[in-house]
């Protein structure tokens, strides 16, 4: 799906909401609500009165990593975006060229055997493309860098002994030398805390998301408390997001996810009780739709998902979606169309442009809900 619109550069959110003025918080963003082709405009702080007791929000608990690390290929500077750690200890990465604005631009990947020198004496060796159809992402091995000994020319380390760096060497590298991935539409680097959501939890193995699960960013502790007090439930899941295809808008590749037993039960119970299942972010949609059986019951599940939600596949669990505003060419728009239909998405994006909504991870948000039944009693606020 490609929208027949273009997003003016001035509608890019360049800094987080809380940095746009004194006294503002993360929830100081706008909220567009679409029910079918009907669109209304709100602030994010109004979310509790737009949901009902018995509704359930599926939230992603993945923490954001400091996944951008400077390196060198020969004498050339590069920026490595660490994306996903495989079961074999390899890392999928994207190499980018630094630009004059302090961000990066796309760089052709490969070839196999290319070595990237990293801080701390580590080397990154490109082995093979992540997928046959694209050379943007590469599987790589990380090894300790060779050390010259006494001027003899002999080398110790991986080259001499065959030993490899520990599989968590990259996590240590990111903690010591990494920074959050940043694209050119933002104004400046931000601390990692800016990219953590209120739902983020550390994972047992230390991994996380290369890019923030940004739909949840406007939530605050106070807002979550108010939602709970009104009878809205939360079901935590985990999906570690990889590096987005910022220029080519490729579909997402396999990502690691987990839907715990308690969350599966909450979702099934809410569904059976007539509550609406609203995913907070496209990552939450991908995870929960990967855990549903043919009988449309959600089961506890974890592992890798290669599911791409399209209008043809449809959604089996999710009734609504809270998400940011996506580029007109973004593959995520297929998922939005699967939830709401093409006419609804076209209409809402026209309204977002007309209303000068802000795009990207620090921008405004869009709540997609099922169309109201015209024969049902209308609730001006929460229905109890």
mmCIF file of C-alpha atoms in Angstrom:
data_model
loop_
_atom_site.group_PDB
_atom_site.id
_atom_site.type_symbol
_atom_site.label_atom_id
_atom_site.label_comp_id
_atom_site.label_asym_id
_atom_site.label_seq_id
_atom_site.Cartn_x
_atom_site.Cartn_y
_atom_site.Cartn_z
ATOM 1 C CA UNK A 1 0.000 0.000 0.000
ATOM 2 C CA UNK A 2 1.287 3.447 -0.945
ATOM 3 C CA UNK A 3 -0.607 6.577 0.013
ATOM 4 C CA UNK A 4 -1.119 9.229 -2.641
ATOM 5 C CA UNK A 5 0.250 11.918 -0.315
ATOM 6 C CA UNK A 6 3.604 13.459 0.492
ATOM 7 C CA UNK A 7 4.670 14.583 3.950
ATOM 8 C CA UNK A 8 6.196 18.083 4.099
ATOM 9 C CA UNK A 9 9.550 18.216 5.853
ATOM 10 C CA UNK A 10 8.223 20.684 8.414
ATOM 11 C CA UNK A 11 5.843 18.007 9.754
ATOM 12 C CA UNK A 12 8.735 15.901 11.047
ATOM 13 C CA UNK A 13 8.885 15.889 14.856
ATOM 14 C CA UNK A 14 12.468 16.999 15.468
ATOM 15 C CA UNK A 15 12.559 16.782 19.273
ATOM 16 C CA UNK A 16 10.493 14.933 21.899
ATOM 17 C CA UNK A 17 7.268 16.543 23.094
ATOM 18 C CA UNK A 18 8.680 17.336 26.536
ATOM 19 C CA UNK A 19 11.427 19.462 24.956
ATOM 20 C CA UNK A 20 9.061 21.704 23.006
ATOM 21 C CA UNK A 21 8.079 23.934 25.894
ATOM 22 C CA UNK A 22 8.166 24.420 29.647
ATOM 23 C CA UNK A 23 5.912 22.133 31.650
ATOM 24 C CA UNK A 24 5.249 19.678 28.839
ATOM 25 C CA UNK A 25 5.401 15.913 29.295
ATOM 26 C CA UNK A 26 5.634 12.953 26.984
ATOM 27 C CA UNK A 27 1.852 12.930 26.709
ATOM 28 C CA UNK A 28 1.799 16.436 25.210
ATOM 29 C CA UNK A 29 1.146 15.097 21.725
ATOM 30 C CA UNK A 30 -1.976 15.082 19.626
ATOM 31 C CA UNK A 31 -4.175 12.043 19.133
ATOM 32 C CA UNK A 32 -6.150 11.455 15.962
ATOM 33 C CA UNK A 33 -8.934 8.894 16.340
ATOM 34 C CA UNK A 34 -10.462 7.106 13.379
ATOM 35 C CA UNK A 35 -13.520 4.866 13.498
ATOM 36 C CA UNK A 36 -13.981 3.697 9.945
ATOM 37 C CA UNK A 37 -13.865 6.860 7.837
ATOM 38 C CA UNK A 38 -14.955 9.078 10.746
ATOM 39 C CA UNK A 39 -12.044 11.046 12.192
ATOM 40 C CA UNK A 40 -11.877 13.118 15.368
ATOM 41 C CA UNK A 41 -9.058 15.105 16.934
ATOM 42 C CA UNK A 42 -7.910 14.974 20.554
ATOM 43 C CA UNK A 43 -4.904 15.221 22.839
ATOM 44 C CA UNK A 44 -3.203 12.077 24.054
ATOM 45 C CA UNK A 45 -4.257 12.878 27.624
ATOM 46 C CA UNK A 46 -7.846 12.239 26.526
ATOM 47 C CA UNK A 47 -7.093 8.567 25.821
ATOM 48 C CA UNK A 48 -8.748 7.260 29.041
ATOM 49 C CA UNK A 49 -12.141 8.636 28.027
ATOM 50 C CA UNK A 50 -11.808 7.269 24.500
ATOM 51 C CA UNK A 51 -11.484 3.707 25.744
ATOM 52 C CA UNK A 52 -13.984 1.644 27.738
ATOM 53 C CA UNK A 53 -13.872 -0.546 30.809
ATOM 54 C CA UNK A 54 -13.020 -4.037 29.579
ATOM 55 C CA UNK A 55 -10.829 -2.822 26.724
ATOM 56 C CA UNK A 56 -7.317 -4.224 26.727
ATOM 57 C CA UNK A 57 -4.069 -2.614 25.553
ATOM 58 C CA UNK A 58 -1.303 -4.932 24.317
ATOM 59 C CA UNK A 59 2.030 -3.245 25.110
ATOM 60 C CA UNK A 60 5.603 -4.072 24.113
ATOM 61 C CA UNK A 61 8.080 -4.287 27.013
ATOM 62 C CA UNK A 62 11.233 -4.350 24.872
ATOM 63 C CA UNK A 63 13.964 -1.907 25.922
ATOM 64 C CA UNK A 64 15.708 0.230 23.335
ATOM 65 C CA UNK A 65 19.423 -0.407 22.842
ATOM 66 C CA UNK A 66 22.198 2.079 22.128
ATOM 67 C CA UNK A 67 22.506 0.300 18.796
ATOM 68 C CA UNK A 68 24.550 2.817 16.749
ATOM 69 C CA UNK A 69 28.334 2.418 17.022
ATOM 70 C CA UNK A 70 31.088 4.180 15.059
ATOM 71 C CA UNK A 71 33.562 2.054 13.115
ATOM 72 C CA UNK A 72 36.008 2.109 10.228
ATOM 73 C CA UNK A 73 36.441 0.185 7.002
ATOM 74 C CA UNK A 74 40.027 0.887 6.022
ATOM 75 C CA UNK A 75 40.348 4.649 6.467
ATOM 76 C CA UNK A 76 36.631 5.332 5.867
ATOM 77 C CA UNK A 77 34.308 6.099 8.745
ATOM 78 C CA UNK A 78 31.077 4.111 8.981
ATOM 79 C CA UNK A 79 28.258 3.810 11.492
ATOM 80 C CA UNK A 80 27.122 0.311 12.410
ATOM 81 C CA UNK A 81 23.460 -0.155 13.303
ATOM 82 C CA UNK A 82 23.269 -3.391 15.289
ATOM 83 C CA UNK A 83 19.851 -4.867 14.641
ATOM 84 C CA UNK A 84 19.238 -8.441 15.758
ATOM 85 C CA UNK A 85 21.250 -11.154 17.502
ATOM 86 C CA UNK A 86 20.787 -14.592 15.984
ATOM 87 C CA UNK A 87 20.619 -17.871 17.845
ATOM 88 C CA UNK A 88 24.153 -18.663 16.654
ATOM 89 C CA UNK A 89 25.631 -15.508 18.211
ATOM 90 C CA UNK A 90 25.896 -13.610 14.948
ATOM 91 C CA UNK A 91 24.480 -10.102 14.653
ATOM 92 C CA UNK A 92 22.459 -8.694 11.760
ATOM 93 C CA UNK A 93 23.693 -5.176 11.061
ATOM 94 C CA UNK A 94 23.213 -2.299 8.681
ATOM 95 C CA UNK A 95 26.226 -0.189 7.696
ATOM 96 C CA UNK A 96 25.609 3.524 7.176
ATOM 97 C CA UNK A 97 27.758 6.458 6.083
ATOM 98 C CA UNK A 98 27.991 9.405 8.508
ATOM 99 C CA UNK A 99 26.802 12.695 7.073
ATOM 100 C CA UNK A 100 27.567 16.318 7.788
ATOM 101 C CA UNK A 101 24.442 16.696 9.971
ATOM 102 C CA UNK A 102 25.584 14.202 12.597
ATOM 103 C CA UNK A 103 23.275 11.464 11.324
ATOM 104 C CA UNK A 104 23.716 8.870 8.574
ATOM 105 C CA UNK A 105 22.799 8.033 5.015
ATOM 106 C CA UNK A 106 22.275 4.717 3.257
ATOM 107 C CA UNK A 107 25.343 2.748 2.209
ATOM 108 C CA UNK A 108 25.621 -0.248 -0.076
ATOM 109 C CA UNK A 109 26.288 -3.371 1.971
ATOM 110 C CA UNK A 110 28.995 -5.971 1.511
ATOM 111 C CA UNK A 111 30.865 -7.626 0.056
ATOM 112 C CA UNK A 112 31.284 -10.758 2.153
ATOM 113 C CA UNK A 113 34.564 -10.722 4.059
ATOM 114 C CA UNK A 114 34.501 -6.947 4.635
ATOM 115 C CA UNK A 115 35.961 -6.102 8.039
ATOM 116 C CA UNK A 116 34.829 -3.207 10.211
ATOM 117 C CA UNK A 117 37.087 -2.075 13.042
ATOM 118 C CA UNK A 118 35.170 -1.244 16.204
ATOM 119 C CA UNK A 119 36.090 0.424 19.498
ATOM 120 C CA UNK A 120 37.639 -1.760 22.162
ATOM 121 C CA UNK A 121 39.656 -3.858 19.715
ATOM 122 C CA UNK A 122 36.704 -5.699 18.191
ATOM 123 C CA UNK A 123 36.316 -6.498 14.530
ATOM 124 C CA UNK A 124 33.104 -7.090 12.613
ATOM 125 C CA UNK A 125 33.275 -9.475 9.637
ATOM 126 C CA UNK A 126 30.436 -9.447 7.097
ATOM 127 C CA UNK A 127 29.428 -13.000 6.191
ATOM 128 C CA UNK A 128 26.213 -13.033 4.147
ATOM 129 C CA UNK A 129 23.131 -10.903 3.416
ATOM 130 C CA UNK A 130 20.250 -11.317 5.830
ATOM 131 C CA UNK A 131 17.939 -12.043 2.900
ATOM 132 C CA UNK A 132 18.607 -12.956 -0.706
ATOM 133 C CA UNK A 133 16.535 -10.066 -2.007
ATOM 134 C CA UNK A 134 18.395 -7.261 -0.232
ATOM 135 C CA UNK A 135 22.015 -6.425 0.533
ATOM 136 C CA UNK A 136 21.105 -3.745 3.091
ATOM 137 C CA UNK A 137 21.345 -6.016 6.143
ATOM 138 C CA UNK A 138 24.190 -8.476 6.738
ATOM 139 C CA UNK A 139 24.872 -11.314 9.147
ATOM 140 C CA UNK A 140 28.204 -10.676 10.813
ATOM 141 C CA UNK A 141 30.653 -12.254 13.224
ATOM 142 C CA UNK A 142 32.309 -10.206 15.944
ATOM 143 C CA UNK A 143 35.788 -11.184 17.046
ATOM 144 C CA UNK A 144 38.560 -9.765 19.186
ATOM 145 C CA UNK A 145 40.912 -7.633 17.150
ATOM 146 C CA UNK A 146 44.437 -8.895 16.434
ATOM 147 C CA UNK A 147 47.184 -7.625 18.723
ATOM 148 C CA UNK A 148 50.734 -7.017 17.503
ATOM 149 C CA UNK A 149 53.357 -8.667 19.769
ATOM 150 C CA UNK A 150 56.842 -7.197 20.295
ATOM 151 C CA UNK A 151 57.288 -6.014 16.740
ATOM 152 C CA UNK A 152 57.695 -9.570 15.478
ATOM 153 C CA UNK A 153 54.640 -9.413 13.303
ATOM 154 C CA UNK A 154 53.034 -12.342 15.109
ATOM 155 C CA UNK A 155 49.471 -11.827 16.297
ATOM 156 C CA UNK A 156 47.478 -13.199 19.191
ATOM 157 C CA UNK A 157 43.749 -13.215 19.550
ATOM 158 C CA UNK A 158 41.173 -14.649 17.215
ATOM 159 C CA UNK A 159 43.529 -14.737 14.229
ATOM 160 C CA UNK A 160 46.098 -16.886 16.002
ATOM 161 C CA UNK A 161 44.016 -19.015 18.337
ATOM 162 C CA UNK A 162 40.707 -19.343 16.517
ATOM 163 C CA UNK A 163 38.900 -18.103 19.649
ATOM 164 C CA UNK A 164 35.939 -15.846 19.182
ATOM 165 C CA UNK A 165 34.782 -12.918 21.280
ATOM 166 C CA UNK A 166 31.945 -13.750 23.712
ATOM 167 C CA UNK A 167 28.476 -13.575 22.215
ATOM 168 C CA UNK A 168 27.641 -10.663 24.513
ATOM 169 C CA UNK A 169 30.627 -8.602 23.327
ATOM 170 C CA UNK A 170 28.304 -6.452 21.216
ATOM 171 C CA UNK A 171 26.058 -5.705 24.188
ATOM 172 C CA UNK A 172 29.109 -4.528 26.128
ATOM 173 C CA UNK A 173 30.228 -2.509 23.105
ATOM 174 C CA UNK A 174 26.850 -0.780 22.897
ATOM 175 C CA UNK A 175 26.831 0.005 26.602
ATOM 176 C CA UNK A 176 30.313 1.498 26.403
ATOM 177 C CA UNK A 177 30.377 3.156 22.977
ATOM 178 C CA UNK A 178 26.849 3.079 21.537
ATOM 179 C CA UNK A 179 24.140 5.690 21.148
ATOM 180 C CA UNK A 180 20.521 5.469 20.017
ATOM 181 C CA UNK A 181 19.919 5.183 16.292
ATOM 182 C CA UNK A 182 19.027 8.604 14.949
ATOM 183 C CA UNK A 183 17.796 9.699 11.531
ATOM 184 C CA UNK A 184 18.216 13.016 9.762
ATOM 185 C CA UNK A 185 14.741 14.395 10.492
ATOM 186 C CA UNK A 186 15.643 14.769 14.187
ATOM 187 C CA UNK A 187 17.418 17.831 15.475
ATOM 188 C CA UNK A 188 20.130 16.366 17.692
ATOM 189 C CA UNK A 189 21.319 13.304 19.582
ATOM 190 C CA UNK A 190 19.265 12.385 22.635
ATOM 191 C CA UNK A 191 20.139 10.308 25.710
ATOM 192 C CA UNK A 192 19.035 6.683 25.677
ATOM 193 C CA UNK A 193 16.409 7.397 28.355
ATOM 194 C CA UNK A 194 14.470 9.470 25.823
ATOM 195 C CA UNK A 195 14.020 6.306 23.741
ATOM 196 C CA UNK A 196 12.704 4.103 26.570
ATOM 197 C CA UNK A 197 8.957 3.729 27.039
ATOM 198 C CA UNK A 198 7.216 3.509 30.395
ATOM 199 C CA UNK A 199 6.638 -0.207 29.709
ATOM 200 C CA UNK A 200 10.292 -1.093 28.960
ATOM 201 C CA UNK A 201 11.836 -3.902 31.018
ATOM 202 C CA UNK A 202 15.324 -5.429 30.891
ATOM 203 C CA UNK A 203 15.445 -8.809 29.165
ATOM 204 C CA UNK A 204 17.110 -11.854 30.690
ATOM 205 C CA UNK A 205 19.783 -12.006 27.972
ATOM 206 C CA UNK A 206 20.370 -8.251 27.747
ATOM 207 C CA UNK A 207 19.021 -7.865 24.219
ATOM 208 C CA UNK A 208 16.337 -5.418 23.173
ATOM 209 C CA UNK A 209 15.145 -3.285 20.287
ATOM 210 C CA UNK A 210 17.397 -1.550 17.804
ATOM 211 C CA UNK A 211 14.750 1.159 17.463
ATOM 212 C CA UNK A 212 12.209 2.313 20.012
ATOM 213 C CA UNK A 213 8.714 0.749 20.000
ATOM 214 C CA UNK A 214 7.590 4.346 19.660
ATOM 215 C CA UNK A 215 3.791 4.086 19.744
ATOM 216 C CA UNK A 216 4.017 3.672 23.526
ATOM 217 C CA UNK A 217 6.266 6.675 24.054
ATOM 218 C CA UNK A 218 3.494 9.153 25.026
ATOM 219 C CA UNK A 219 2.320 6.989 27.942
ATOM 220 C CA UNK A 220 3.193 8.215 31.431
ATOM 221 C CA UNK A 221 2.829 6.515 34.802
ATOM 222 C CA UNK A 222 -0.037 8.856 35.628
ATOM 223 C CA UNK A 223 -1.894 8.073 32.427
ATOM 224 C CA UNK A 224 -1.451 4.322 32.902
ATOM 225 C CA UNK A 225 -2.804 4.663 36.445
ATOM 226 C CA UNK A 226 -5.870 6.521 35.199
ATOM 227 C CA UNK A 227 -6.532 3.926 32.504
ATOM 228 C CA UNK A 228 -6.346 1.110 35.053
ATOM 229 C CA UNK A 229 -8.672 2.989 37.403
ATOM 230 C CA UNK A 230 -11.227 3.174 34.579
ATOM 231 C CA UNK A 231 -11.138 -0.556 33.974
ATOM 232 C CA UNK A 232 -8.757 -0.690 30.994
ATOM 233 C CA UNK A 233 -6.416 -3.697 31.160
ATOM 234 C CA UNK A 234 -2.833 -4.147 29.966
ATOM 235 C CA UNK A 235 -1.272 -7.279 28.479
ATOM 236 C CA UNK A 236 2.539 -7.126 28.158
ATOM 237 C CA UNK A 237 4.297 -8.865 25.286
ATOM 238 C CA UNK A 238 7.846 -8.562 23.979
ATOM 239 C CA UNK A 239 9.042 -8.064 20.423
ATOM 240 C CA UNK A 240 12.608 -6.884 19.838
ATOM 241 C CA UNK A 241 12.434 -4.586 16.846
ATOM 242 C CA UNK A 242 15.177 -4.558 14.259
ATOM 243 C CA UNK A 243 16.544 -1.708 12.180
ATOM 244 C CA UNK A 244 13.901 -0.089 10.013
ATOM 245 C CA UNK A 245 14.343 0.350 6.284
ATOM 246 C CA UNK A 246 14.382 4.130 6.430
ATOM 247 C CA UNK A 247 14.884 4.696 2.701
ATOM 248 C CA UNK A 248 13.607 1.582 0.906
ATOM 249 C CA UNK A 249 10.661 0.751 3.238
ATOM 250 C CA UNK A 250 11.261 -2.977 3.022
ATOM 251 C CA UNK A 251 8.891 -5.324 4.889
ATOM 252 C CA UNK A 252 10.037 -6.348 8.368
ATOM 253 C CA UNK A 253 12.274 -9.403 8.582
ATOM 254 C CA UNK A 254 12.071 -12.089 11.312
ATOM 255 C CA UNK A 255 12.170 -10.730 14.859
ATOM 256 C CA UNK A 256 12.256 -12.378 18.269
ATOM 257 C CA UNK A 257 9.026 -12.209 20.286
ATOM 258 C CA UNK A 258 7.320 -13.624 23.367
ATOM 259 C CA UNK A 259 3.665 -13.712 24.417
ATOM 260 C CA UNK A 260 3.556 -14.965 28.028
ATOM 261 C CA UNK A 261 0.826 -17.238 29.357
ATOM 262 C CA UNK A 262 -0.683 -14.557 31.619
ATOM 263 C CA UNK A 263 -1.031 -12.122 28.703
ATOM 264 C CA UNK A 264 -2.558 -14.780 26.445
ATOM 265 C CA UNK A 265 -5.182 -15.466 29.108
ATOM 266 C CA UNK A 266 -5.915 -11.760 29.569
ATOM 267 C CA UNK A 267 -6.390 -11.249 25.839
ATOM 268 C CA UNK A 268 -8.675 -14.261 25.449
ATOM 269 C CA UNK A 269 -10.754 -13.263 28.486
ATOM 270 C CA UNK A 270 -11.126 -9.669 27.317
ATOM 271 C CA UNK A 271 -12.133 -10.853 23.856
ATOM 272 C CA UNK A 272 -14.716 -13.248 25.288
ATOM 273 C CA UNK A 273 -16.111 -10.472 27.494
ATOM 274 C CA UNK A 274 -16.684 -8.066 24.618
ATOM 275 C CA UNK A 275 -13.670 -5.861 25.265
ATOM 276 C CA UNK A 276 -11.688 -4.400 22.407
ATOM 277 C CA UNK A 277 -8.103 -5.606 21.913
ATOM 278 C CA UNK A 278 -6.038 -2.535 21.039
ATOM 279 C CA UNK A 279 -2.388 -3.099 20.128
ATOM 280 C CA UNK A 280 0.017 -0.326 21.102
ATOM 281 C CA UNK A 281 2.245 -0.252 18.064
ATOM 282 C CA UNK A 282 2.723 -2.401 14.997
ATOM 283 C CA UNK A 283 5.196 -4.523 16.988
ATOM 284 C CA UNK A 284 2.411 -5.542 19.372
ATOM 285 C CA UNK A 285 0.207 -6.491 16.415
ATOM 286 C CA UNK A 286 2.945 -8.662 14.931
ATOM 287 C CA UNK A 287 3.583 -10.438 18.226
ATOM 288 C CA UNK A 288 0.012 -11.205 19.227
ATOM 289 C CA UNK A 289 -1.056 -12.169 15.715
ATOM 290 C CA UNK A 290 1.912 -14.567 15.666
ATOM 291 C CA UNK A 291 0.555 -16.273 18.783
ATOM 292 C CA UNK A 292 -3.009 -16.961 17.616
ATOM 293 C CA UNK A 293 -4.133 -20.404 16.503
ATOM 294 C CA UNK A 294 -6.569 -21.214 13.718
ATOM 295 C CA UNK A 295 -9.325 -21.266 16.343
ATOM 296 C CA UNK A 296 -8.518 -17.565 17.019
ATOM 297 C CA UNK A 297 -7.338 -18.335 20.556
ATOM 298 C CA UNK A 298 -4.085 -16.697 21.649
ATOM 299 C CA UNK A 299 -1.527 -19.146 23.068
ATOM 300 C CA UNK A 300 1.645 -18.505 25.036
ATOM 301 C CA UNK A 301 4.411 -18.524 22.448
ATOM 302 C CA UNK A 302 7.973 -17.325 21.958
ATOM 303 C CA UNK A 303 10.650 -17.554 19.317
ATOM 304 C CA UNK A 304 11.020 -15.924 15.910
ATOM 305 C CA UNK A 305 8.197 -14.520 13.831
ATOM 306 C CA UNK A 306 8.338 -13.820 10.115
ATOM 307 C CA UNK A 307 4.671 -12.817 9.980
ATOM 308 C CA UNK A 308 3.874 -9.828 7.782
ATOM 309 C CA UNK A 309 0.323 -8.639 8.407
ATOM 310 C CA UNK A 310 -1.357 -7.675 5.140
ATOM 311 C CA UNK A 311 -4.958 -7.004 4.087
ATOM 312 C CA UNK A 312 -4.994 -10.447 2.463
ATOM 313 C CA UNK A 313 -3.972 -12.162 5.701
ATOM 314 C CA UNK A 314 -6.060 -9.848 7.904
ATOM 315 C CA UNK A 315 -6.046 -9.731 11.698
ATOM 316 C CA UNK A 316 -7.562 -12.396 13.945
ATOM 317 C CA UNK A 317 -7.146 -10.899 17.412
ATOM 318 C CA UNK A 318 -6.581 -7.178 17.192
ATOM 319 C CA UNK A 319 -9.615 -4.879 17.028
ATOM 320 C CA UNK A 320 -7.767 -1.576 17.142
ATOM 321 C CA UNK A 321 -4.315 -0.066 16.932
ATOM 322 C CA UNK A 322 -2.499 2.868 18.525
ATOM 323 C CA UNK A 323 0.361 3.856 16.252
ATOM 324 C CA UNK A 324 2.464 6.709 14.981
ATOM 325 C CA UNK A 325 2.118 8.245 11.551
ATOM 326 C CA UNK A 326 4.012 6.320 8.891
ATOM 327 C CA UNK A 327 5.665 7.450 5.675
ATOM 328 C CA UNK A 328 3.399 7.136 2.591
ATOM 329 C CA UNK A 329 5.578 4.286 1.249
ATOM 330 C CA UNK A 330 6.003 2.440 4.562
ATOM 331 C CA UNK A 331 5.274 -1.285 4.605
ATOM 332 C CA UNK A 332 3.524 -0.810 7.975
ATOM 333 C CA UNK A 333 0.622 0.796 6.126
ATOM 334 C CA UNK A 334 -0.396 -2.666 4.915
ATOM 335 C CA UNK A 335 -0.918 -3.636 8.542
ATOM 336 C CA UNK A 336 -3.011 -0.514 9.162
ATOM 337 C CA UNK A 337 -5.105 -1.383 6.130
ATOM 338 C CA UNK A 338 -5.570 -4.914 7.479
ATOM 339 C CA UNK A 339 -6.960 -3.456 10.720
ATOM 340 C CA UNK A 340 -9.087 -0.618 9.362
ATOM 341 C CA UNK A 341 -9.465 -0.915 5.581
ATOM 342 C CA UNK A 342 -8.006 1.187 2.769
ATOM 343 C CA UNK A 343 -10.713 3.870 2.757
ATOM 344 C CA UNK A 344 -10.265 4.521 6.488
ATOM 345 C CA UNK A 345 -6.482 4.863 6.217
ATOM 346 C CA UNK A 346 -6.694 7.153 3.192
ATOM 347 C CA UNK A 347 -9.202 9.353 5.020
ATOM 348 C CA UNK A 348 -7.220 9.512 8.272
ATOM 349 C CA UNK A 349 -3.949 10.425 6.557
ATOM 350 C CA UNK A 350 -5.660 13.188 4.598
ATOM 351 C CA UNK A 351 -6.901 14.529 7.936
ATOM 352 C CA UNK A 352 -3.459 14.216 9.516
ATOM 353 C CA UNK A 353 -1.920 16.324 6.761
ATOM 354 C CA UNK A 354 -4.744 18.849 6.892
ATOM 355 C CA UNK A 355 -4.398 19.077 10.664
ATOM 356 C CA UNK A 356 -0.594 19.440 10.533
ATOM 357 C CA UNK A 357 0.070 16.402 12.676
ATOM 358 C CA UNK A 358 3.724 15.586 13.382
ATOM 359 C CA UNK A 359 5.378 12.435 12.005
ATOM 360 C CA UNK A 360 7.990 9.955 13.245
ATOM 361 C CA UNK A 361 8.913 8.570 16.670
ATOM 362 C CA UNK A 362 8.601 11.867 18.556
ATOM 363 C CA UNK A 363 5.432 12.841 16.730
ATOM 364 C CA UNK A 364 1.678 12.589 17.190
ATOM 365 C CA UNK A 365 -0.267 9.340 17.347
ATOM 366 C CA UNK A 366 -3.227 7.701 15.661
ATOM 367 C CA UNK A 367 -5.813 5.537 17.414
ATOM 368 C CA UNK A 368 -7.679 3.202 15.075
ATOM 369 C CA UNK A 369 -10.889 1.821 16.584
ATOM 370 C CA UNK A 370 -13.701 -0.258 15.088
ATOM 371 C CA UNK A 371 -16.435 1.755 13.415
ATOM 372 C CA UNK A 372 -19.307 2.579 15.768
ATOM 373 C CA UNK A 373 -22.490 0.537 15.354
ATOM 374 C CA UNK A 374 -25.066 3.173 14.344
ATOM 375 C CA UNK A 375 -27.798 1.182 16.095
ATOM 376 C CA UNK A 376 -25.917 0.871 19.389
ATOM 377 C CA UNK A 377 -26.416 3.296 22.245
ATOM 378 C CA UNK A 378 -23.720 5.953 22.034
ATOM 379 C CA UNK A 379 -21.451 6.431 25.065
ATOM 380 C CA UNK A 380 -20.109 9.934 25.496
ATOM 381 C CA UNK A 381 -17.527 8.593 27.921
ATOM 382 C CA UNK A 382 -16.535 5.182 29.246
ATOM 383 C CA UNK A 383 -19.344 2.626 29.244
ATOM 384 C CA UNK A 384 -19.522 0.828 32.547
#
